[in-house]
Coordinates of C-alpha atoms and ligand atoms in Angstrom, one line a residue:
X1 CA -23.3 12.5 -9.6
X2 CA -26.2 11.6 -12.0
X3 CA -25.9 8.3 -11.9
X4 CA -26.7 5.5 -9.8
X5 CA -24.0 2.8 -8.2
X6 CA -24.5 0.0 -9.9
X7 CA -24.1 -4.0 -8.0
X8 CA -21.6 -6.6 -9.7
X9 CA -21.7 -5.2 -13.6
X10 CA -18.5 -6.4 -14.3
X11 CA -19.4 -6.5 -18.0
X12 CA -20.1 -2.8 -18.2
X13 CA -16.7 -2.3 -16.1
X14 CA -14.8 -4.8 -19.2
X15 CA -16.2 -2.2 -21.5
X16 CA -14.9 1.0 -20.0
X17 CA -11.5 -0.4 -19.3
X18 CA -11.4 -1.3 -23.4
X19 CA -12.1 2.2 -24.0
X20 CA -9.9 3.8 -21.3
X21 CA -6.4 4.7 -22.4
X22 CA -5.2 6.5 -18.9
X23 CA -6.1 4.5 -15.9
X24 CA -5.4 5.2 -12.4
X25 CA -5.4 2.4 -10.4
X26 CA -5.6 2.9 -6.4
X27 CA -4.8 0.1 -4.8
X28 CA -4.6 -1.5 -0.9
X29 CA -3.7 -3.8 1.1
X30 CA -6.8 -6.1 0.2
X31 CA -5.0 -7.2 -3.0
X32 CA -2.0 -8.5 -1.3
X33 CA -4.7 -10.8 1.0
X34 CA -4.6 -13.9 -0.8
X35 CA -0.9 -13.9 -0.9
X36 CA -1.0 -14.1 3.3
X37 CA -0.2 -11.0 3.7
X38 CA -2.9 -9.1 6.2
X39 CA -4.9 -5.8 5.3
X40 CA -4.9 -3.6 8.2
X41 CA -8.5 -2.7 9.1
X42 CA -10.7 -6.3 8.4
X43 CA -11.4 -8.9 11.2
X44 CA -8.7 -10.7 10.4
X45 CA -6.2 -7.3 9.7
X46 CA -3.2 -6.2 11.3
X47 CA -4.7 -3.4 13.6
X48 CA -7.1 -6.1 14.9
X49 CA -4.5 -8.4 15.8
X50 CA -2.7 -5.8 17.2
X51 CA -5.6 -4.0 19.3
X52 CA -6.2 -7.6 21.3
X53 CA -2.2 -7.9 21.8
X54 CA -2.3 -4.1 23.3
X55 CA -5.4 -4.2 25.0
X56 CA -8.5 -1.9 25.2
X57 CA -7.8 1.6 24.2
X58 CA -4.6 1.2 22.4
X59 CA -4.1 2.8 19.0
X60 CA -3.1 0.2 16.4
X61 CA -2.1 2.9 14.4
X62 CA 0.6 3.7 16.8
X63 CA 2.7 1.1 15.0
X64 CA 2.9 3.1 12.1
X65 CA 3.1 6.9 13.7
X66 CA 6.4 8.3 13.8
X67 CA 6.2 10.2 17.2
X68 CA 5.5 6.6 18.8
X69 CA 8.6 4.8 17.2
X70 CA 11.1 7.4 18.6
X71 CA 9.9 7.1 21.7
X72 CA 9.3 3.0 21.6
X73 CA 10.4 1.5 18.4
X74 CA 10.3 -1.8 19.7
X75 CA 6.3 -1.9 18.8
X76 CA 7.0 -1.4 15.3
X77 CA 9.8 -4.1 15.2
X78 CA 7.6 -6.7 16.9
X79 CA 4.8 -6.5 14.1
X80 CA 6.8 -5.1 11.0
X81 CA 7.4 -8.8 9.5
X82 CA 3.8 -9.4 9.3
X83 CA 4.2 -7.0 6.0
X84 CA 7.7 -7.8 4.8
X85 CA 7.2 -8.0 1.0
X86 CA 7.2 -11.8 -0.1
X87 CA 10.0 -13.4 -2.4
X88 CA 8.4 -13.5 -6.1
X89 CA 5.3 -14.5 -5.4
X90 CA 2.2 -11.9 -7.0
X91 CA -1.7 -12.1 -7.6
X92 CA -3.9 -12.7 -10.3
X93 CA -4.5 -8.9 -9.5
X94 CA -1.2 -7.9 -9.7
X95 CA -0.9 -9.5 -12.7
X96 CA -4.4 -7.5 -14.2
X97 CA -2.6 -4.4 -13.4
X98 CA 0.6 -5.2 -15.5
X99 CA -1.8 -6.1 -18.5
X100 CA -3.2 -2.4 -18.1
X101 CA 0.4 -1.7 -18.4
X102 CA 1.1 -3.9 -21.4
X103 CA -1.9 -2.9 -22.9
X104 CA -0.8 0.5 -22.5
X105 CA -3.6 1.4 -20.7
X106 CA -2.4 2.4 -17.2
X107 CA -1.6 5.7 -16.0
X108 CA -0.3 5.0 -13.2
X109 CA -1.1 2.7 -10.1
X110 CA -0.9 4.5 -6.8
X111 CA -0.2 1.9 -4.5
X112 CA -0.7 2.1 -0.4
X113 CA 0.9 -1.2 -0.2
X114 CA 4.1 -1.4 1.2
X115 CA 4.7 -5.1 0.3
X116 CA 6.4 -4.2 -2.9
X117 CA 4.4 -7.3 -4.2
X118 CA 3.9 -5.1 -7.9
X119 CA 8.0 -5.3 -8.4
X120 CA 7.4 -9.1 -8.2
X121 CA 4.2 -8.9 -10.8
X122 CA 6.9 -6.9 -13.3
X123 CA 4.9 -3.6 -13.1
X124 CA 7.2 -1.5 -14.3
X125 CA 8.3 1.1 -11.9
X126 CA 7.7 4.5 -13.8
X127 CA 4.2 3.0 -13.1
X128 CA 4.1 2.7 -9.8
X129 CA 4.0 5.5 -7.4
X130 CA 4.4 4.1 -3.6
X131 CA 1.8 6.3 -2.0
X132 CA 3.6 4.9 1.7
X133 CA 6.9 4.4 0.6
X134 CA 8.4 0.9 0.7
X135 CA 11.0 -1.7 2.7
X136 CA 13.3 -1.0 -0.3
X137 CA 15.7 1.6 1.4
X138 CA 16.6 1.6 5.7
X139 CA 17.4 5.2 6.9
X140 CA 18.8 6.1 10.5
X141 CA 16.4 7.7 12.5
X142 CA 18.8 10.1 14.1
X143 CA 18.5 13.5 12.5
X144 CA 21.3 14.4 11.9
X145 CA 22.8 11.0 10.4
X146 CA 22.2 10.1 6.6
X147 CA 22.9 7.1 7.0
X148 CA 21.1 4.9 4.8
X149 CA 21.2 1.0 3.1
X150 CA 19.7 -1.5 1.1
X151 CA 16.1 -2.6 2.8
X152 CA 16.6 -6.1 3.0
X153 CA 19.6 -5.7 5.1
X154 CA 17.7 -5.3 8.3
X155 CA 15.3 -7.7 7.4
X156 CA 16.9 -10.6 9.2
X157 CA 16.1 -8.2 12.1
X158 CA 12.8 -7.6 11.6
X159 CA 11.8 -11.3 11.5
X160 CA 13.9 -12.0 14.7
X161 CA 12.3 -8.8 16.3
X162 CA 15.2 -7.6 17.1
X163 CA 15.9 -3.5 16.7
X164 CA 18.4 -2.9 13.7
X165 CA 21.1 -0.2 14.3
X166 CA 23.0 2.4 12.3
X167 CA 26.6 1.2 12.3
X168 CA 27.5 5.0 12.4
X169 CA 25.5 5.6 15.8
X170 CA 25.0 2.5 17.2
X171 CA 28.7 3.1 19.1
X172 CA 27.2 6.4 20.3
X173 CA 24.1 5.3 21.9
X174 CA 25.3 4.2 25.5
X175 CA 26.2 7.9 26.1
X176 CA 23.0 9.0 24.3
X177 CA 20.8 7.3 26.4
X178 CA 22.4 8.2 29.5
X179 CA 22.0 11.8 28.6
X180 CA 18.2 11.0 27.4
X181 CA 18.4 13.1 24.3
X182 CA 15.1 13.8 22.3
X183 CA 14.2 10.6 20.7
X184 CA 16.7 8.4 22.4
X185 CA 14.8 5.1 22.7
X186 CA 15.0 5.4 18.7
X187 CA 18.6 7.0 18.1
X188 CA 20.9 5.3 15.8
X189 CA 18.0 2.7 15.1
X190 CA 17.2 1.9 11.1
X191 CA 13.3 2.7 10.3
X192 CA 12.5 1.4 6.6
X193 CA 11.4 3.6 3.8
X194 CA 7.7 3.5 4.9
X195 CA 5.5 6.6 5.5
X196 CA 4.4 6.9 8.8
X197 CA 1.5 8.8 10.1
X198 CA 3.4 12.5 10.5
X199 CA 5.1 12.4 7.6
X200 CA 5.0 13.4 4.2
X201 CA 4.4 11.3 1.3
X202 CA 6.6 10.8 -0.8
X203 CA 8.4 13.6 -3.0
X204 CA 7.1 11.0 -6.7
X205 CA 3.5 11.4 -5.0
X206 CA 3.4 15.3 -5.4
X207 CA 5.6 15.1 -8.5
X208 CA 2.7 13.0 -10.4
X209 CA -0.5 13.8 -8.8
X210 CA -1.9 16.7 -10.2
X211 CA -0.9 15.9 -13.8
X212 CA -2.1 12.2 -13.7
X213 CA -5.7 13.1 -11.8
X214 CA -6.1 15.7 -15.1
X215 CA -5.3 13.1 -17.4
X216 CA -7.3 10.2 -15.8
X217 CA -10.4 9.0 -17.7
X218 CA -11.1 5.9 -15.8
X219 CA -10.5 5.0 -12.1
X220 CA -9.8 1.8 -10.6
X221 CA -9.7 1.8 -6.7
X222 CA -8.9 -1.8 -5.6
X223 CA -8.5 -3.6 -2.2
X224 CA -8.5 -0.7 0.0
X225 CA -10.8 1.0 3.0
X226 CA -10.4 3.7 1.1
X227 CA -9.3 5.9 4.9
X228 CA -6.3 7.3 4.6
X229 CA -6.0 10.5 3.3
X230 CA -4.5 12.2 0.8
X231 CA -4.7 8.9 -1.1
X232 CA -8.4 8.7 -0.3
X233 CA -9.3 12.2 -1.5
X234 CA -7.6 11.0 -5.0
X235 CA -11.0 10.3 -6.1
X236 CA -12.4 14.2 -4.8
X237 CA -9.7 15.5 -7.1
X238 CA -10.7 13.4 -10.5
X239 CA -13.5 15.0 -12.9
X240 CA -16.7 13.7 -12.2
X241 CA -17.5 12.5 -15.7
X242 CA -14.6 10.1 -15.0
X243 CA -16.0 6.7 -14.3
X244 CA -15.3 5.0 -11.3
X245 CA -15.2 0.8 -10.2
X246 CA -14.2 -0.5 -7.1
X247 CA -13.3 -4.2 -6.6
X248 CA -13.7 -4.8 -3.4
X249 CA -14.7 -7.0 -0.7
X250 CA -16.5 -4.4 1.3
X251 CA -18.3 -1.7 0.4
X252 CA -17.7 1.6 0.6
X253 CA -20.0 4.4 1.7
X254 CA -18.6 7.5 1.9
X255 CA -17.9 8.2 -2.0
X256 CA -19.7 6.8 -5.3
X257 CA -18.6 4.3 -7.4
X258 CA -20.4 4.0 -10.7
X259 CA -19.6 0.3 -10.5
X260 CA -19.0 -1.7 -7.5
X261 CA -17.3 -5.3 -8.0
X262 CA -18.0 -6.7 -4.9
X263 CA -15.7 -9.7 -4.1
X264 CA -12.3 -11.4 -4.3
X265 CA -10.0 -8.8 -6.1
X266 CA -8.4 -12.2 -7.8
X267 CA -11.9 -13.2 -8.9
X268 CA -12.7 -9.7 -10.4
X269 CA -9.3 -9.8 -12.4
X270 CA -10.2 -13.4 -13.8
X271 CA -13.3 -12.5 -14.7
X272 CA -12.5 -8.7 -16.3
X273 CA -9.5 -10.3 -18.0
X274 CA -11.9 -13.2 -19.4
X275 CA -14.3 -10.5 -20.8
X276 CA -11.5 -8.6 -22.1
X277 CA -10.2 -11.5 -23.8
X278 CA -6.9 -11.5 -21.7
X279 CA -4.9 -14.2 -20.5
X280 CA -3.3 -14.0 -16.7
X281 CA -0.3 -15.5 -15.6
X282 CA -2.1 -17.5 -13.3
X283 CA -4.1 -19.9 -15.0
X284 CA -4.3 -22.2 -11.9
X285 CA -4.4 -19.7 -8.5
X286 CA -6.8 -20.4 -6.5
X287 CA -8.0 -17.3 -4.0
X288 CA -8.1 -18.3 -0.4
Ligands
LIG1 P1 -7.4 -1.6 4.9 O1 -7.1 -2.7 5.7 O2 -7.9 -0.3 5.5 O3 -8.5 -2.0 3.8 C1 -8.4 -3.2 3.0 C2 -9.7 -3.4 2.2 O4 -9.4 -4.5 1.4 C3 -10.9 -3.7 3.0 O5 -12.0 -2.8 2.6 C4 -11.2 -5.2 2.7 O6 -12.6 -5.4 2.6 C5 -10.6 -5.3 1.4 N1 -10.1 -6.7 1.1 C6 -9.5 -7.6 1.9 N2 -9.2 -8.7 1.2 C7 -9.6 -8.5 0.0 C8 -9.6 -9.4 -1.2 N3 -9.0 -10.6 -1.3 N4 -10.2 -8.8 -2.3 C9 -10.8 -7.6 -2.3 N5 -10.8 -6.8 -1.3 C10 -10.2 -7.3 -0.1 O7 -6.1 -1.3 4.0 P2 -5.7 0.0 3.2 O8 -6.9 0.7 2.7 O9 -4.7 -0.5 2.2 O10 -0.5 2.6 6.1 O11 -5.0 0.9 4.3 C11 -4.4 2.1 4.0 C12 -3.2 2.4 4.8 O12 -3.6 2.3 6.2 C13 -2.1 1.4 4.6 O13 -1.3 1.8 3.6 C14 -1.4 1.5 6.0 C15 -2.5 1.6 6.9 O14 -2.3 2.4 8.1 C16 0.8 2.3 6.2 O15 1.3 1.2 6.0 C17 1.7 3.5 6.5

């Protein structure tokens, strides 16, 4: 790529979102901070957190990888309301995507973010494709039970830490375990719509990808380490003569961005939205 990253030039960025009429926006958990809701790989993240609770050695990951919650599920239900998805609330972010959207400028926003926080900013859901799936649905993790239910029904669970079971197994499970079965630690027990590491994303990921990656003429990549593939290889996949800005509070070093907005994500929509002459809902937030 020809040309050099450039620091803070969030008035060149204003201009190539006017122009743009199919944006991609890639975004993390680093938009969802300000709303109390940790990223995963920061200081202050969730994988942090979780590496002094384990001790020395442990994976965080783990929490997330499906061959570790059928054999323990219990370390997913101890941390999992850390990232429940809020009631309502949404960020001056949030709120910059859905004026892409109004505008009629957003392709699509491929979110990592299981928060579900975009539902709350009105981001209209043929927009959004959940890259990691969401809390929305709660699926029985025995294989050969289809059971399945609203999200928020085991909610109550997650926040008391306690496991959630399928009503269909549940009755089941005293024989199960005696007989240790594959996966018994997790039979009958609900596991919410997320992706976890071993899985496939999503079916609306492959459905969109290709077409909207042709299509894109200006990338957004928001709030996010950028680490996780096959969302971070997005940006391998786009033509090069697309430009690219990240908003982010951290650099990142192992792709170009044409412009980097270094910074609050909520101070980069004020200020982009300001330039473009847009007005966000939230006149008065103030980023922690
Ligand atoms: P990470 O925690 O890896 O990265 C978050 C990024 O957001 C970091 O680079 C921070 O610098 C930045 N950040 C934090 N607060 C910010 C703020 N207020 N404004 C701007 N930037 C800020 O999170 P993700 O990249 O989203 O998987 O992680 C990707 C996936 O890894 C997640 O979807 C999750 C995890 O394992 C699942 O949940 C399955």
């Amino acid at each position: 790529r020809s040309k050099l990253p450039q620091i803070n030039n969030p008035s060149e960025a204003a201009d190539l979102i006017a122009k743009a009429k199919n944006i991609i926006v890639i975004s993390g958990a680093g938009i969802s901070t300000s709303l109390g809701i940790p990223d995963f790989r920061s200081d202050k993240g969730l994988y942090a957190a979780l590496k002094s609770r384990l001790g020395p050695g442990a994976n965080p990951t783990d929490v997330f990888t499906l061959d570790v919650f059928r054999k323990d599920p219990e370390l997913f239900y101890s941390i999992a309301e850390k990232v429940l998805p809020p009631d309502q609330i949404y960020t001056p972010f949030h709120s910059f995507i859905k004026k892409l959207s109004d505008e009629g400028k957003l392709l699509r926003n491929y979110t990592q973010n299981i928060d579900a926080v975009e539902d709350n900013a009105g981001i209209p859901a043929e927009k959004i494709i959940r890259c990691h799936g969401s809390f929305h649905k709660a699926n029985c993790e025995t294989s050969d039970c289809t059971y399945s239910t609203e999200g928020s029904s085991i909610f109550p669970n997650i926040r008391e830490k306690k496991l959630a079971f399928c009503p269909r197994c549940a009755p089941k499970r005293p024989d199960v375990l005696k007989s240790k079965c594959a996966n018994y630690a997790s039979y009958g027990v609900m596991r919410p719509g997320i992706t976890f590491f071993g899985e496939n994303l999503p079916q609306a990921y492959d459905e969109s990808i290709d077409e909207d990656e042709k299509n894109c003429d200006l990338l957004i990549v928001a709030g996010t380490s950028l680490k996780v593939p096959p969302v971070s290889k997005i940006i391998d996949e786009i033509a090069t003569d697309v430009p690219r800005i990240l908003i982010n509070m951290d650099p990142i070093h192992h792709t170009d961005f044409d412009i980097n907005l270094l910074g609050y994500s909520d101070d980069a929509a004020f200020y982009l939205a300001g330039l473009l002459g847009w007005k966000l809902d939230h006149e008065t937030f103030e980023a922690k």
